[in-house]
Short mmCIF file of C-alpha atoms in Angstrom, two decimals:
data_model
loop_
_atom_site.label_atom_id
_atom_site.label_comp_id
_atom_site.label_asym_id
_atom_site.label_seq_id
_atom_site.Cartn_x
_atom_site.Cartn_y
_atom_site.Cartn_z
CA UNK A 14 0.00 0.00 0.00
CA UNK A 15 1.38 3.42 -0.36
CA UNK A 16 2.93 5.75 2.16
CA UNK A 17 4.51 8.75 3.32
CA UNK A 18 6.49 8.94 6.26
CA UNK A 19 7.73 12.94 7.33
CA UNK A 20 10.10 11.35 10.45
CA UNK A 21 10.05 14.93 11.98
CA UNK A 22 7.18 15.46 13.94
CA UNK A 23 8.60 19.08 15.47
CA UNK A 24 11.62 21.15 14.08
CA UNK A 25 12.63 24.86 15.23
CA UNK A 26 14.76 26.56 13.25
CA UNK A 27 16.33 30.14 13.71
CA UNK A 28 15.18 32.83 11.23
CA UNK A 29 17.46 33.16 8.87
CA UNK A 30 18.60 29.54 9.00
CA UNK A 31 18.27 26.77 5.88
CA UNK A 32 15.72 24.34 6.30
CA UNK A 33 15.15 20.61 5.30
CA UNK A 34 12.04 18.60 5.96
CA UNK A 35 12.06 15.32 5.64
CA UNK A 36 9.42 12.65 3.31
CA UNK A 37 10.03 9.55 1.88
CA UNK A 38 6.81 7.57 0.37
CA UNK A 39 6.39 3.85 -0.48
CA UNK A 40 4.86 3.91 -4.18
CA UNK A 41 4.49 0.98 -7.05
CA UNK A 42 4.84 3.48 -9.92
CA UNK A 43 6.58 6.75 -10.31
CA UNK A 44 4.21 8.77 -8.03
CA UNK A 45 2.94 12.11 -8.58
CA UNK A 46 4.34 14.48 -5.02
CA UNK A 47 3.18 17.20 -3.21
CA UNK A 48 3.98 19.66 -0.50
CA UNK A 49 0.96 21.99 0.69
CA UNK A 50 1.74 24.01 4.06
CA UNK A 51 -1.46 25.00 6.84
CA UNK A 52 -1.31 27.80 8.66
CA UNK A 53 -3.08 27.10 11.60
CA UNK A 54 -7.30 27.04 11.50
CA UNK A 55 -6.43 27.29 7.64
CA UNK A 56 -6.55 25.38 4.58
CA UNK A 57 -4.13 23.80 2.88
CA UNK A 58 -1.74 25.78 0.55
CA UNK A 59 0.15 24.23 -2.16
CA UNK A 60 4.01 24.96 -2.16
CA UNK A 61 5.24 22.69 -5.01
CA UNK A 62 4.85 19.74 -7.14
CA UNK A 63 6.67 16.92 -8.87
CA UNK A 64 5.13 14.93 -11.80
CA UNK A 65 8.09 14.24 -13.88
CA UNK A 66 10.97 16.23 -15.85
CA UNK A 67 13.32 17.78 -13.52
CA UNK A 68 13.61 16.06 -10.11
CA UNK A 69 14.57 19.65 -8.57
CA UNK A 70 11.10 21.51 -8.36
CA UNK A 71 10.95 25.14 -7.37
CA UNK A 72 8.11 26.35 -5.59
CA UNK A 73 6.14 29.49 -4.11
CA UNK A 74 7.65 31.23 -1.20
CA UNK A 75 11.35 30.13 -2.25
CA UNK A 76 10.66 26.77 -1.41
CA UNK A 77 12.54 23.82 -3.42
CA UNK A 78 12.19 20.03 -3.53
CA UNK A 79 14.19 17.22 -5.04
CA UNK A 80 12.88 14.15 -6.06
CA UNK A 81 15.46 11.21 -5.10
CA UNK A 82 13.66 7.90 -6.87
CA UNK A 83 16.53 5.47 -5.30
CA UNK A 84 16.18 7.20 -1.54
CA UNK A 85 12.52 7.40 -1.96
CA UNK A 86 12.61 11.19 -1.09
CA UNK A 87 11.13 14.29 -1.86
CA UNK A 88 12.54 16.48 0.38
CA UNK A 89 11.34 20.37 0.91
CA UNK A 90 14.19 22.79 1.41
CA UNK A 91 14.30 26.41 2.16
CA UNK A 92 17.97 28.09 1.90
CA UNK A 93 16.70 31.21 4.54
CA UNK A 94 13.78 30.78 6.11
CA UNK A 95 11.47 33.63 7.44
CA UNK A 96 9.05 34.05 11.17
CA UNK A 97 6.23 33.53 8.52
CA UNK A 98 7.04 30.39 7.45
CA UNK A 99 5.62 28.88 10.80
CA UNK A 100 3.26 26.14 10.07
CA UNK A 101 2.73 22.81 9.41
CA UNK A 102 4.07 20.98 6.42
CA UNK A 103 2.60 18.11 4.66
CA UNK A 104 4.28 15.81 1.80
CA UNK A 105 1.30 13.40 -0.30
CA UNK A 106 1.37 10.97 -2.61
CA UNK A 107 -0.71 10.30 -5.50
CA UNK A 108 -2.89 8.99 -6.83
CA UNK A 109 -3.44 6.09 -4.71
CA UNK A 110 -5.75 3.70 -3.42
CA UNK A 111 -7.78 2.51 -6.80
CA UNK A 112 -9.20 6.31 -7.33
CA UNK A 113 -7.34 9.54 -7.46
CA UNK A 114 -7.17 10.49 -3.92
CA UNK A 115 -3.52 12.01 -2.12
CA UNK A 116 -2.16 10.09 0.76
CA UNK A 117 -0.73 12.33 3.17
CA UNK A 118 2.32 12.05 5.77
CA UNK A 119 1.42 12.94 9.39
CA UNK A 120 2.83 16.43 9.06
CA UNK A 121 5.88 18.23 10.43
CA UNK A 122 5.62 21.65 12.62
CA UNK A 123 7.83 23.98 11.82
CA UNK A 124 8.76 26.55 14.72
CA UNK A 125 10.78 29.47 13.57
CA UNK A 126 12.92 31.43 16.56
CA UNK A 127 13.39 35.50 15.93
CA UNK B 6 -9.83 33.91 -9.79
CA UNK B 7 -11.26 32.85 -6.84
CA UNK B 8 -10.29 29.51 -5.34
CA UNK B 9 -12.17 26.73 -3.68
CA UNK B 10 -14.55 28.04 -1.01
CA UNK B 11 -16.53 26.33 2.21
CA UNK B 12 -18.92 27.14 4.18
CA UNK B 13 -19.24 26.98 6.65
CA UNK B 14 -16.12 28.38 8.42
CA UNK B 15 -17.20 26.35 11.72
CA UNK B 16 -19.95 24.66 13.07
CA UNK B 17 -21.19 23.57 16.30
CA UNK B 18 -23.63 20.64 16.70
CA UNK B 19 -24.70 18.15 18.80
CA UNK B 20 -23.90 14.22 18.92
CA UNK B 21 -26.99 12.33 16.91
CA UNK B 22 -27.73 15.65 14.28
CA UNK B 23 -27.21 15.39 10.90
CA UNK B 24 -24.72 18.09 8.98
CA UNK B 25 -24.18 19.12 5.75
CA UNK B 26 -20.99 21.16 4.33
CA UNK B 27 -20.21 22.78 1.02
CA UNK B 28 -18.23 23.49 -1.50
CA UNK B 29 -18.04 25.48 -4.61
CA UNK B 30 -15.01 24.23 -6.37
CA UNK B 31 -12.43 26.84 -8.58
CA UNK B 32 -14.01 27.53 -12.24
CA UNK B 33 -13.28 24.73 -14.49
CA UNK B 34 -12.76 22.13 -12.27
CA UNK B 35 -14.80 19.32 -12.05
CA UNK B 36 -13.27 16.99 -9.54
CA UNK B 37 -14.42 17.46 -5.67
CA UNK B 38 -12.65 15.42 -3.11
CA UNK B 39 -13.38 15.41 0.45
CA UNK B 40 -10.98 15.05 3.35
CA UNK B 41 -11.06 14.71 7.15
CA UNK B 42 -8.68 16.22 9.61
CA UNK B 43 -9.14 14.78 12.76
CA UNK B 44 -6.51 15.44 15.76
CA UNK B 45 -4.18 13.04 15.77
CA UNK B 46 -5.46 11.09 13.24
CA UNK B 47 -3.99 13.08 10.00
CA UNK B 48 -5.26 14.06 6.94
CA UNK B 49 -8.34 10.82 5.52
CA UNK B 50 -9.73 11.17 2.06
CA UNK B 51 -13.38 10.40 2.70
CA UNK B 52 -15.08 11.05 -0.89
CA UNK B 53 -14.13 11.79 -4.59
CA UNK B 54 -17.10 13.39 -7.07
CA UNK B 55 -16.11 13.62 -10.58
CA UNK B 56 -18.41 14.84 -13.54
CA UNK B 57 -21.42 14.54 -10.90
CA UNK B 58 -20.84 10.51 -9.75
CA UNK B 59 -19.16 9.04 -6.69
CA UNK B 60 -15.84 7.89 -8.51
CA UNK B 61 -14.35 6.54 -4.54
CA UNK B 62 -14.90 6.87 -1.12
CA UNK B 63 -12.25 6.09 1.75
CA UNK B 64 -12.56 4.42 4.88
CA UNK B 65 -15.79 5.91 6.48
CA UNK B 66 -19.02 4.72 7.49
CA UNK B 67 -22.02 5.35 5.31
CA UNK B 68 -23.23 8.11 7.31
CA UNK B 69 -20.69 9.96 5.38
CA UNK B 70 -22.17 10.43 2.56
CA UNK B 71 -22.36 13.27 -0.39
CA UNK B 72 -23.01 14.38 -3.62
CA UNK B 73 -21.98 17.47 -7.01
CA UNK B 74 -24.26 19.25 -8.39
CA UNK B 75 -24.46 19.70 -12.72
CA UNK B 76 -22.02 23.44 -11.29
CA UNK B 77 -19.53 20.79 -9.59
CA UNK B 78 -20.20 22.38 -6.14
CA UNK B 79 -20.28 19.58 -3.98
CA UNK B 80 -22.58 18.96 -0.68
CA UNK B 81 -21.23 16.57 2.40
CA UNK B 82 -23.80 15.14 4.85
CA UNK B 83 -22.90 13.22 7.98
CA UNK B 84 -25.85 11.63 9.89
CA UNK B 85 -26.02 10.51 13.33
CA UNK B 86 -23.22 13.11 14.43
CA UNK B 87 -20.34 11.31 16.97
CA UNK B 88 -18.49 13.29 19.07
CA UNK B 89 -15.41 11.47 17.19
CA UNK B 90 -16.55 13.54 14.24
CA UNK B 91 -15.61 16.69 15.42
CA UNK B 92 -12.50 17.62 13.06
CA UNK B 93 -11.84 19.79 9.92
CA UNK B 94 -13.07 19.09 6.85
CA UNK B 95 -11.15 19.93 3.62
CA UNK B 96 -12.47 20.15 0.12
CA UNK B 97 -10.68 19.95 -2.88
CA UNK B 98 -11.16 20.87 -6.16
CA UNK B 99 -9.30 19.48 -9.36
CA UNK B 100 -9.47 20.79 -12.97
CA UNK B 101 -9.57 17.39 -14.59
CA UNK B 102 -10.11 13.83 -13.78
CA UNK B 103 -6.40 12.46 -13.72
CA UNK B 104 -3.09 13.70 -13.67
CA UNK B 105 -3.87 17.10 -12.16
CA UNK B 106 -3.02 19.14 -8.64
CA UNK B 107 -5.77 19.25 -5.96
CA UNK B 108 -6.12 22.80 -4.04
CA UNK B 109 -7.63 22.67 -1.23
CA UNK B 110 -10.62 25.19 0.61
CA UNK B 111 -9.80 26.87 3.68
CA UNK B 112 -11.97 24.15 5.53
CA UNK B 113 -15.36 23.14 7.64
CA UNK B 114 -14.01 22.99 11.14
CA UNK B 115 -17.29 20.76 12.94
CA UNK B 116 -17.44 20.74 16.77
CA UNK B 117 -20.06 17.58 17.92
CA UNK B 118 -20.83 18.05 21.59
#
């Protein structure tokens, strides 16, 4: 069945710092992936997406990904991050399960220190 | 152009009423999907309406139940309310059937006392 795992539950970083958070997903095919950020009592705001070409995606808010097939990775990068960036991230998968629905990892918290 | 919108913003019932949410989907699109955000138990798909038809459903009980309208907005009923059900719920709007990015509405947040 298909997964993603985002190991980091909770990371703080300083302003002005670089940022990786973590996903790795468990996929039959060459998956379609997806990072979307919520602010909190808020929807779900898409920062990037992979579906094939380049494996190095840019995003909004000068976020970045790269899609590792042989690690199983799509990791979300940030080379300075800023206060606003505090949220919660989410990687997903898709599509999955016999229709065209995302699976999502559990979500990393991102805590950023002035 | 406007993107996917909810209402409502938040709603308080009690356990045993019935609820319905909606969802007007970005112009174009004719996929809805349907998630719940429960604490602690992550983002579940519940529902997927495509071209007006249930196309898949996720792990819920048939209390959960919905339907899209011939504009694509989409409607989401729960029955019998549980106090389990309190949680977020996120629609999602898609521009085609396959091979295409979901964005998401700011959310239903339902509070069953």
């Amino acid at each position: 069945a298909q997964s993603v795992t985002q190991p980091d539950i909770h990371i703080t970083v300083s302003e002005g710092a670089s940022l990786e958070l973590r996903c790795n997903y468990s996929y039959g095919a060459t998956p379609y992936l997806f990072w979307y950020v919520q602010s909190p009592g808020q929807g779900l705001q898409l920062l990037l997406k992979y579906f094939s070409g380049d494996t190095l995606v840019q995003g909004i808010k000068g976020f970045e990904a790269e899609f590792k097939r042989s690690q199983s990775s799509f990791n979300l990068r940030k080379p300075s991050v800023h206060w606003s960036d505090a949220a919660e991230y989410f990687c997903a998968v898709g599509p999955t399960g016999g229709g065209n629905k995302l699976t999502f990892g559990t979500g990393t918290q991102l805590k950023v220190e002035l | 152009e406007a993107g996917v919108t909810q209402s409502p913003t938040h709603l308080i019932k009690t356990r045993g009423q019935q609820v319905t949410l909606r969802c007007s989907p970005i112009s174009g699109h004719t996929s809805v999907y349907w998630y719940q955000q429960a604490l602690g138990l992550g983002l579940q798909f519940l529902l997927w309406y495509d071209e007006g038809e249930e196309r898949n459903r996720g792990n819920f009980p048939p209390r959960f139940s919905g339907r899209q309208f011939p504009n694509y907005s989409s409607e989401l009923n729960v029955n019998a309310l549980e106090l389990e059900d309190s949680a977020l719920y996120l629609c999602a709007s898609q521009r085609q059937r396959y091979q295409e990015t979901q964005y998401f509405g700011p959310g239903t947040r339902l509070l069953v006392l």
